Amino acid sequence: MSLFRQLVEIALDDPKPAGASHPVFTTGSLAAIELDPSPIEPSWIISGDPQASGKLHSASADALSSTSIWACTAGAFRWNFVWDETVHIVSGSVDVTDETGTRTTLVAGDVAYFAAGSWATWEIRDHVKKIAFCRRPFPRPVLAAMGMKRRVAGLLRGGAAPAPQAGAGLAQVTAKGS
C-alpha cells in the first residue's frame, strides 16, 4: 500500500469502540460504591483534618478520561487539578476559591469545571461528595496533529474542514443558575 493511501486511511479512520479487553458499559448504584481512603497531600492542607476517600468508577480504553467518586470531610486545602475536571456535587457543599480570588459555593446538584494545571482552595464545613469527570489534556504536538488530520480528512472528502473553535457547540455558563 502506498504511503499516500496509508495517510488517507489514517485521516479517514474513526476511533473504534472498546474491545473485549475493555468494558463498553459500566453501571452501579452511587450509594453502593465503597470509597477507599485517598489522603490529601499534607502540604496542601490549610486547616482542619480533611479526610478524603474515592473510587475510580470507569476509565476510557486509552486512559485519557475517567469518572471517579470522591468525598471529603470538613477542612480547608489547596487542590492542584492535574487533569481537566468537571465535577457534579451529589451531597454536601464546598466553598471554592479560584486562583483569581473568586469564591463560589457549590452545593448538591451544582456542576463546575476546573482546567488542568489550575489550583483552587476548597473549604468544606461538614462534608462534600462529588462525581468527577476527568480528561487528560493532549500535549500541543498531538493537538496540532489532530487538527491536521481533520483538515486533511476534509480535503480528501472534497471540502475544507474548518479549524475547530474553542468551546464550539457548547454554551458557557458564566453565572451560577444561568
PDB file of N, CA and C in Angstrom, residues 56-135:
ATOM      1  N   LEU A  56     -12.362   4.909  41.688  1.00  0.00           N
ATOM      2  CA  LEU A  56     -12.471   5.011  40.240  1.00  0.00           C
ATOM      3  C   LEU A  56     -13.710   4.237  39.811  1.00  0.00           C
ATOM      4  N   HIS A  57     -14.601   4.873  39.097  1.00  0.00           N
ATOM      5  CA  HIS A  57     -15.798   4.207  38.582  1.00  0.00           C
ATOM      6  C   HIS A  57     -15.523   3.606  37.212  1.00  0.00           C
ATOM      7  N   SER A  58     -14.892   4.396  36.332  1.00  0.00           N
ATOM      8  CA  SER A  58     -14.633   3.921  34.976  1.00  0.00           C
ATOM      9  C   SER A  58     -13.520   4.749  34.348  1.00  0.00           C
ATOM     10  N   ALA A  59     -12.897   4.165  33.329  1.00  0.00           N
ATOM     11  CA  ALA A  59     -11.846   4.862  32.589  1.00  0.00           C
ATOM     12  C   ALA A  59     -11.928   4.450  31.129  1.00  0.00           C
ATOM     13  N   SER A  60     -11.546   5.363  30.248  1.00  0.00           N
ATOM     14  CA  SER A  60     -11.556   5.051  28.825  1.00  0.00           C
ATOM     15  C   SER A  60     -10.433   4.070  28.501  1.00  0.00           C
ATOM     16  N   ALA A  61     -10.568   3.379  27.382  1.00  0.00           N
ATOM     17  CA  ALA A  61      -9.567   2.387  26.976  1.00  0.00           C
ATOM     18  C   ALA A  61      -8.199   3.023  26.777  1.00  0.00           C
ATOM     19  N   ASP A  62      -8.167   4.294  26.353  1.00  0.00           N
ATOM     20  CA  ASP A  62      -6.884   4.960  26.129  1.00  0.00           C
ATOM     21  C   ASP A  62      -6.347   5.654  27.382  1.00  0.00           C
ATOM     22  N   ALA A  63      -7.062   5.524  28.496  1.00  0.00           N
ATOM     23  CA  ALA A  63      -6.670   6.094  29.795  1.00  0.00           C
ATOM     24  C   ALA A  63      -6.604   7.622  29.793  1.00  0.00           C
ATOM     25  N   LEU A  64      -7.246   8.268  28.825  1.00  0.00           N
ATOM     26  CA  LEU A  64      -7.226   9.724  28.766  1.00  0.00           C
ATOM     27  C   LEU A  64      -8.431  10.362  29.442  1.00  0.00           C
ATOM     28  N   SER A  65      -9.403   9.549  29.841  1.00  0.00           N
ATOM     29  CA  SER A  65     -10.545  10.093  30.579  1.00  0.00           C
ATOM     30  C   SER A  65     -11.016   9.078  31.605  1.00  0.00           C
ATOM     31  N   SER A  66     -11.622   9.597  32.676  1.00  0.00           N
ATOM     32  CA  SER A  66     -12.100   8.712  33.734  1.00  0.00           C
ATOM     33  C   SER A  66     -13.237   9.380  34.494  1.00  0.00           C
ATOM     34  N   THR A  67     -13.962   8.556  35.221  1.00  0.00           N
ATOM     35  CA  THR A  67     -15.016   9.032  36.112  1.00  0.00           C
ATOM     36  C   THR A  67     -14.739   8.441  37.482  1.00  0.00           C
ATOM     37  N   SER A  68     -14.747   9.296  38.500  1.00  0.00           N
ATOM     38  CA  SER A  68     -14.478   8.854  39.870  1.00  0.00           C
ATOM     39  C   SER A  68     -15.530   9.420  40.809  1.00  0.00           C
ATOM     40  N   ILE A  69     -15.677   8.755  41.946  1.00  0.00           N
ATOM     41  CA  ILE A  69     -16.498   9.244  43.038  1.00  0.00           C
ATOM     42  C   ILE A  69     -15.510   9.675  44.121  1.00  0.00           C
ATOM     43  N   TRP A  70     -15.729  10.835  44.725  1.00  0.00           N
ATOM     44  CA  TRP A  70     -14.793  11.367  45.716  1.00  0.00           C
ATOM     45  C   TRP A  70     -15.591  12.050  46.810  1.00  0.00           C
ATOM     46  N   ALA A  71     -15.158  11.896  48.047  1.00  0.00           N
ATOM     47  CA  ALA A  71     -15.818  12.529  49.191  1.00  0.00           C
ATOM     48  C   ALA A  71     -14.754  13.040  50.152  1.00  0.00           C
ATOM     49  N   CYS A  72     -15.143  14.038  50.957  1.00  0.00           N
ATOM     50  CA  CYS A  72     -14.196  14.589  51.921  1.00  0.00           C
ATOM     51  C   CYS A  72     -14.951  15.188  53.097  1.00  0.00           C
ATOM     52  N   THR A  73     -14.334  15.085  54.274  1.00  0.00           N
ATOM     53  CA  THR A  73     -14.895  15.667  55.497  1.00  0.00           C
ATOM     54  C   THR A  73     -14.399  17.109  55.649  1.00  0.00           C
ATOM     55  N   ALA A  74     -14.816  17.755  56.728  1.00  0.00           N
ATOM     56  CA  ALA A  74     -14.516  19.169  56.971  1.00  0.00           C
ATOM     57  C   ALA A  74     -13.023  19.464  56.978  1.00  0.00           C
ATOM     58  N   GLY A  75     -12.692  20.633  56.443  1.00  0.00           N
ATOM     59  CA  GLY A  75     -11.319  21.103  56.410  1.00  0.00           C
ATOM     60  C   GLY A  75     -11.120  22.031  55.226  1.00  0.00           C
ATOM     61  N   ALA A  76      -9.944  22.623  55.154  1.00  0.00           N
ATOM     62  CA  ALA A  76      -9.602  23.512  54.044  1.00  0.00           C
ATOM     63  C   ALA A  76      -8.263  23.076  53.464  1.00  0.00           C
ATOM     64  N   PHE A  77      -8.170  23.124  52.148  1.00  0.00           N
ATOM     65  CA  PHE A  77      -6.939  22.705  51.471  1.00  0.00           C
ATOM     66  C   PHE A  77      -6.889  23.323  50.082  1.00  0.00           C
ATOM     67  N   ARG A  78      -5.671  23.387  49.563  1.00  0.00           N
ATOM     68  CA  ARG A  78      -5.464  23.799  48.166  1.00  0.00           C
ATOM     69  C   ARG A  78      -5.431  22.527  47.345  1.00  0.00           C
ATOM     70  N   TRP A  79      -6.015  22.579  46.147  1.00  0.00           N
ATOM     71  CA  TRP A  79      -6.053  21.396  45.289  1.00  0.00           C
ATOM     72  C   TRP A  79      -5.486  21.744  43.929  1.00  0.00           C
ATOM     73  N   ASN A  80      -4.570  20.899  43.457  1.00  0.00           N
ATOM     74  CA  ASN A  80      -3.969  21.047  42.138  1.00  0.00           C
ATOM     75  C   ASN A  80      -4.710  20.129  41.174  1.00  0.00           C
ATOM     76  N   PHE A  81      -5.326  20.707  40.159  1.00  0.00           N
ATOM     77  CA  PHE A  81      -6.043  19.915  39.155  1.00  0.00           C
ATOM     78  C   PHE A  81      -5.070  19.523  38.053  1.00  0.00           C
ATOM     79  N   VAL A  82      -4.646  18.267  38.070  1.00  0.00           N
ATOM     80  CA  VAL A  82      -3.693  17.756  37.089  1.00  0.00           C
ATOM     81  C   VAL A  82      -4.400  17.502  35.758  1.00  0.00           C
ATOM     82  N   TRP A  83      -5.663  17.099  35.815  1.00  0.00           N
ATOM     83  CA  TRP A  83      -6.476  16.827  34.626  1.00  0.00           C
ATOM     84  C   TRP A  83      -7.543  17.907  34.516  1.00  0.00           C
ATOM     85  N   ASP A  84      -8.124  18.098  33.319  1.00  0.00           N
ATOM     86  CA  ASP A  84      -9.360  18.868  33.204  1.00  0.00           C
ATOM     87  C   ASP A  84     -10.392  18.087  33.997  1.00  0.00           C
ATOM     88  N   GLU A  85     -11.141  18.766  34.852  1.00  0.00           N
ATOM     89  CA  GLU A  85     -12.089  18.051  35.707  1.00  0.00           C
ATOM     90  C   GLU A  85     -13.418  18.794  35.777  1.00  0.00           C
ATOM     91  N   THR A  86     -14.471  18.084  35.454  1.00  0.00           N
ATOM     92  CA  THR A  86     -15.829  18.583  35.645  1.00  0.00           C
ATOM     93  C   THR A  86     -16.403  17.813  36.818  1.00  0.00           C
ATOM     94  N   VAL A  87     -16.931  18.537  37.801  1.00  0.00           N
ATOM     95  CA  VAL A  87     -17.471  17.884  38.992  1.00  0.00           C
ATOM     96  C   VAL A  87     -18.974  18.114  39.079  1.00  0.00           C
ATOM     97  N   HIS A  88     -19.663  17.110  39.583  1.00  0.00           N
ATOM     98  CA  HIS A  88     -21.089  17.214  39.904  1.00  0.00           C
ATOM     99  C   HIS A  88     -21.191  16.926  41.395  1.00  0.00           C
ATOM    100  N   ILE A  89     -21.621  17.911  42.163  1.00  0.00           N
ATOM    101  CA  ILE A  89     -21.748  17.741  43.613  1.00  0.00           C
ATOM    102  C   ILE A  89     -23.022  16.941  43.876  1.00  0.00           C
ATOM    103  N   VAL A  90     -22.875  15.803  44.570  1.00  0.00           N
ATOM    104  CA  VAL A  90     -24.047  14.955  44.838  1.00  0.00           C
ATOM    105  C   VAL A  90     -24.562  15.110  46.260  1.00  0.00           C
ATOM    106  N   SER A  91     -23.709  15.548  47.190  1.00  0.00           N
ATOM    107  CA  SER A  91     -24.177  15.830  48.551  1.00  0.00           C
ATOM    108  C   SER A  91     -23.197  16.775  49.228  1.00  0.00           C
ATOM    109  N   GLY A  92     -23.700  17.465  50.252  1.00  0.00           N
ATOM    110  CA  GLY A  92     -22.858  18.400  50.984  1.00  0.00           C
ATOM    111  C   GLY A  92     -22.623  19.680  50.211  1.00  0.00           C
ATOM    112  N   SER A  93     -21.571  20.385  50.608  1.00  0.00           N
ATOM    113  CA  SER A  93     -21.235  21.649  49.945  1.00  0.00           C
ATOM    114  C   SER A  93     -19.756  21.954  50.144  1.00  0.00           C
ATOM    115  N   VAL A  94     -19.263  22.860  49.324  1.00  0.00           N
ATOM    116  CA  VAL A  94     -17.872  23.287  49.402  1.00  0.00           C
ATOM    117  C   VAL A  94     -17.780  24.729  48.912  1.00  0.00           C
ATOM    118  N   ASP A  95     -16.977  25.531  49.608  1.00  0.00           N
ATOM    119  CA  ASP A  95     -16.659  26.878  49.139  1.00  0.00           C
ATOM    120  C   ASP A  95     -15.350  26.767  48.373  1.00  0.00           C
ATOM    121  N   VAL A  96     -15.373  27.168  47.110  1.00  0.00           N
ATOM    122  CA  VAL A  96     -14.193  27.076  46.256  1.00  0.00           C
ATOM    123  C   VAL A  96     -13.715  28.483  45.928  1.00  0.00           C
ATOM    124  N   THR A  97     -12.424  28.726  46.135  1.00  0.00           N
ATOM    125  CA  THR A  97     -11.814  29.996  45.744  1.00  0.00           C
ATOM    126  C   THR A  97     -10.786  29.688  44.666  1.00  0.00           C
ATOM    127  N   ASP A  98     -10.983  30.286  43.475  1.00  0.00           N
ATOM    128  CA  ASP A  98     -10.056  30.002  42.377  1.00  0.00           C
ATOM    129  C   ASP A  98      -8.818  30.888  42.470  1.00  0.00           C
ATOM    130  N   GLU A  99      -7.927  30.745  41.496  1.00  0.00           N
ATOM    131  CA  GLU A  99      -6.652  31.462  41.507  1.00  0.00           C
ATOM    132  C   GLU A  99      -6.814  32.975  41.424  1.00  0.00           C
ATOM    133  N   THR A 100      -7.959  33.450  40.927  1.00  0.00           N
ATOM    134  CA  THR A 100      -8.186  34.897  40.809  1.00  0.00           C
ATOM    135  C   THR A 100      -8.801  35.481  42.069  1.00  0.00           C
ATOM    136  N   GLY A 101      -9.144  34.607  43.043  1.00  0.00           N
ATOM    137  CA  GLY A 101      -9.769  35.062  44.270  1.00  0.00           C
ATOM    138  C   GLY A 101     -11.287  34.993  44.245  1.00  0.00           C
ATOM    139  N   THR A 102     -11.850  34.530  43.136  1.00  0.00           N
ATOM    140  CA  THR A 102     -13.302  34.394  43.033  1.00  0.00           C
ATOM    141  C   THR A 102     -13.755  33.221  43.894  1.00  0.00           C
ATOM    142  N   ARG A 103     -14.721  33.502  44.759  1.00  0.00           N
ATOM    143  CA  ARG A 103     -15.220  32.483  45.690  1.00  0.00           C
ATOM    144  C   ARG A 103     -16.632  32.069  45.268  1.00  0.00           C
ATOM    145  N   THR A 104     -16.869  30.761  45.214  1.00  0.00           N
ATOM    146  CA  THR A 104     -18.159  30.208  44.820  1.00  0.00           C
ATOM    147  C   THR A 104     -18.512  29.070  45.758  1.00  0.00           C
ATOM    148  N   THR A 105     -19.760  28.997  46.161  1.00  0.00           N
ATOM    149  CA  THR A 105     -20.230  27.863  46.958  1.00  0.00           C
ATOM    150  C   THR A 105     -20.912  26.875  46.028  1.00  0.00           C
ATOM    151  N   LEU A 106     -20.447  25.641  46.057  1.00  0.00           N
ATOM    152  CA  LEU A 106     -21.056  24.565  45.276  1.00  0.00           C
ATOM    153  C   LEU A 106     -21.859  23.693  46.226  1.00  0.00           C
ATOM    154  N   VAL A 107     -23.097  23.401  45.852  1.00  0.00           N
ATOM    155  CA  VAL A 107     -23.982  22.561  46.663  1.00  0.00           C
ATOM    156  C   VAL A 107     -24.495  21.416  45.799  1.00  0.00           C
ATOM    157  N   ALA A 108     -25.164  20.456  46.445  1.00  0.00           N
ATOM    158  CA  ALA A 108     -25.707  19.302  45.724  1.00  0.00           C
ATOM    159  C   ALA A 108     -26.487  19.766  44.495  1.00  0.00           C
ATOM    160  N   GLY A 109     -26.161  19.153  43.367  1.00  0.00           N
ATOM    161  CA  GLY A 109     -26.797  19.495  42.101  1.00  0.00           C
ATOM    162  C   GLY A 109     -25.968  20.416  41.234  1.00  0.00           C
ATOM    163  N   ASP A 110     -24.974  21.106  41.818  1.00  0.00           N
ATOM    164  CA  ASP A 110     -24.140  22.025  41.043  1.00  0.00           C
ATOM    165  C   ASP A 110     -23.095  21.272  40.234  1.00  0.00           C
ATOM    166  N   VAL A 111     -22.696  21.893  39.128  1.00  0.00           N
ATOM    167  CA  VAL A 111     -21.656  21.367  38.251  1.00  0.00           C
ATOM    168  C   VAL A 111     -20.609  22.462  38.090  1.00  0.00           C
ATOM    169  N   ALA A 112     -19.335  22.079  38.117  1.00  0.00           N
ATOM    170  CA  ALA A 112     -18.255  23.055  37.955  1.00  0.00           C
ATOM    171  C   ALA A 112     -17.128  22.429  37.142  1.00  0.00           C
ATOM    172  N   TYR A 113     -16.362  23.273  36.469  1.00  0.00           N
ATOM    173  CA  TYR A 113     -15.232  22.833  35.649  1.00  0.00           C
ATOM    174  C   TYR A 113     -13.953  23.466  36.180  1.00  0.00           C
ATOM    175  N   PHE A 114     -12.889  22.654  36.258  1.00  0.00           N
ATOM    176  CA  PHE A 114     -11.563  23.111  36.668  1.00  0.00           C
ATOM    177  C   PHE A 114     -10.575  22.701  35.578  1.00  0.00           C
ATOM    178  N   ALA A 115      -9.846  23.654  35.048  1.00  0.00           N
ATOM    179  CA  ALA A 115      -8.885  23.373  33.984  1.00  0.00           C
ATOM    180  C   ALA A 115      -7.635  22.701  34.542  1.00  0.00           C
ATOM    181  N   ALA A 116      -7.064  21.814  33.750  1.00  0.00           N
ATOM    182  CA  ALA A 116      -5.804  21.166  34.124  1.00  0.00           C
ATOM    183  C   ALA A 116      -4.754  22.241  34.370  1.00  0.00           C
ATOM    184  N   GLY A 117      -3.971  22.048  35.424  1.00  0.00           N
ATOM    185  CA  GLY A 117      -2.919  22.992  35.761  1.00  0.00           C
ATOM    186  C   GLY A 117      -3.360  24.096  36.702  1.00  0.00           C
ATOM    187  N   SER A 118      -4.653  24.157  37.003  1.00  0.00           N
ATOM    188  CA  SER A 118      -5.137  25.205  37.907  1.00  0.00           C
ATOM    189  C   SER A 118      -5.113  24.727  39.356  1.00  0.00           C
ATOM    190  N   TRP A 119      -5.166  25.698  40.253  1.00  0.00           N
ATOM    191  CA  TRP A 119      -5.242  25.449  41.688  1.00  0.00           C
ATOM    192  C   TRP A 119      -6.513  26.090  42.212  1.00  0.00           C
ATOM    193  N   ALA A 120      -7.100  25.506  43.232  1.00  0.00           N
ATOM    194  CA  ALA A 120      -8.253  26.117  43.899  1.00  0.00           C
ATOM    195  C   ALA A 120      -8.187  25.757  45.376  1.00  0.00           C
ATOM    196  N   THR A 121      -8.710  26.647  46.201  1.00  0.00           N
ATOM    197  CA  THR A 121      -8.823  26.367  47.631  1.00  0.00           C
ATOM    198  C   THR A 121     -10.224  25.843  47.891  1.00  0.00           C
ATOM    199  N   TRP A 122     -10.298  24.697  48.557  1.00  0.00           N
ATOM    200  CA  TRP A 122     -11.573  24.072  48.910  1.00  0.00           C
ATOM    201  C   TRP A 122     -11.755  24.206  50.416  1.00  0.00           C
ATOM    202  N   GLU A 123     -12.898  24.749  50.826  1.00  0.00           N
ATOM    203  CA  GLU A 123     -13.245  24.858  52.243  1.00  0.00           C
ATOM    204  C   GLU A 123     -14.555  24.104  52.452  1.00  0.00           C
ATOM    205  N   ILE A 124     -14.457  23.015  53.202  1.00  0.00           N
ATOM    206  CA  ILE A 124     -15.610  22.145  53.443  1.00  0.00           C
ATOM    207  C   ILE A 124     -16.017  22.298  54.900  1.00  0.00           C
ATOM    208  N   ARG A 125     -17.256  22.716  55.130  1.00  0.00           N
ATOM    209  CA  ARG A 125     -17.739  22.919  56.506  1.00  0.00           C
ATOM    210  C   ARG A 125     -18.110  21.605  57.173  1.00  0.00           C
ATOM    211  N   ASP A 126     -18.748  20.705  56.447  1.00  0.00           N
ATOM    212  CA  ASP A 126     -19.187  19.428  57.016  1.00  0.00           C
ATOM    213  C   ASP A 126     -18.670  18.267  56.162  1.00  0.00           C
ATOM    214  N   HIS A 127     -19.193  18.151  54.948  1.00  0.00           N
ATOM    215  CA  HIS A 127     -18.729  17.115  54.019  1.00  0.00           C
ATOM    216  C   HIS A 127     -19.117  17.520  52.596  1.00  0.00           C
ATOM    217  N   VAL A 128     -18.484  16.895  51.636  1.00  0.00           N
ATOM    218  CA  VAL A 128     -18.863  17.050  50.237  1.00  0.00           C
ATOM    219  C   VAL A 128     -18.619  15.714  49.546  1.00  0.00           C
ATOM    220  N   LYS A 129     -19.478  15.394  48.582  1.00  0.00           N
ATOM    221  CA  LYS A 129     -19.308  14.196  47.758  1.00  0.00           C
ATOM    222  C   LYS A 129     -19.559  14.611  46.321  1.00  0.00           C
ATOM    223  N   LYS A 130     -18.674  14.179  45.444  1.00  0.00           N
ATOM    224  CA  LYS A 130     -18.779  14.592  44.045  1.00  0.00           C
ATOM    225  C   LYS A 130     -18.531  13.413  43.119  1.00  0.00           C
ATOM    226  N   ILE A 131     -19.046  13.558  41.918  1.00  0.00           N
ATOM    227  CA  ILE A 131     -18.657  12.703  40.802  1.00  0.00           C
ATOM    228  C   ILE A 131     -17.719  13.567  39.975  1.00  0.00           C
ATOM    229  N   ALA A 132     -16.544  13.052  39.668  1.00  0.00           N
ATOM    230  CA  ALA A 132     -15.547  13.804  38.911  1.00  0.00           C
ATOM    231  C   ALA A 132     -15.346  13.159  37.546  1.00  0.00           C
ATOM    232  N   PHE A 133     -15.540  13.957  36.517  1.00  0.00           N
ATOM    233  CA  PHE A 133     -15.305  13.524  35.142  1.00  0.00           C
ATOM    234  C   PHE A 133     -13.990  14.162  34.716  1.00  0.00           C
ATOM    235  N   CYS A 134     -12.963  13.336  34.544  1.00  0.00           N
ATOM    236  CA  CYS A 134     -11.614  13.845  34.291  1.00  0.00           C
ATOM    237  C   CYS A 134     -11.156  13.504  32.882  1.00  0.00           C
ATOM    238  N   ARG A 135     -10.437  14.458  32.286  1.00  0.00           N
ATOM    239  CA  ARG A 135      -9.880  14.247  30.951  1.00  0.00           C
ATOM    240  C   ARG A 135      -8.452  14.771  30.946  1.00  0.00           C
TER     241      ARG A 135
END
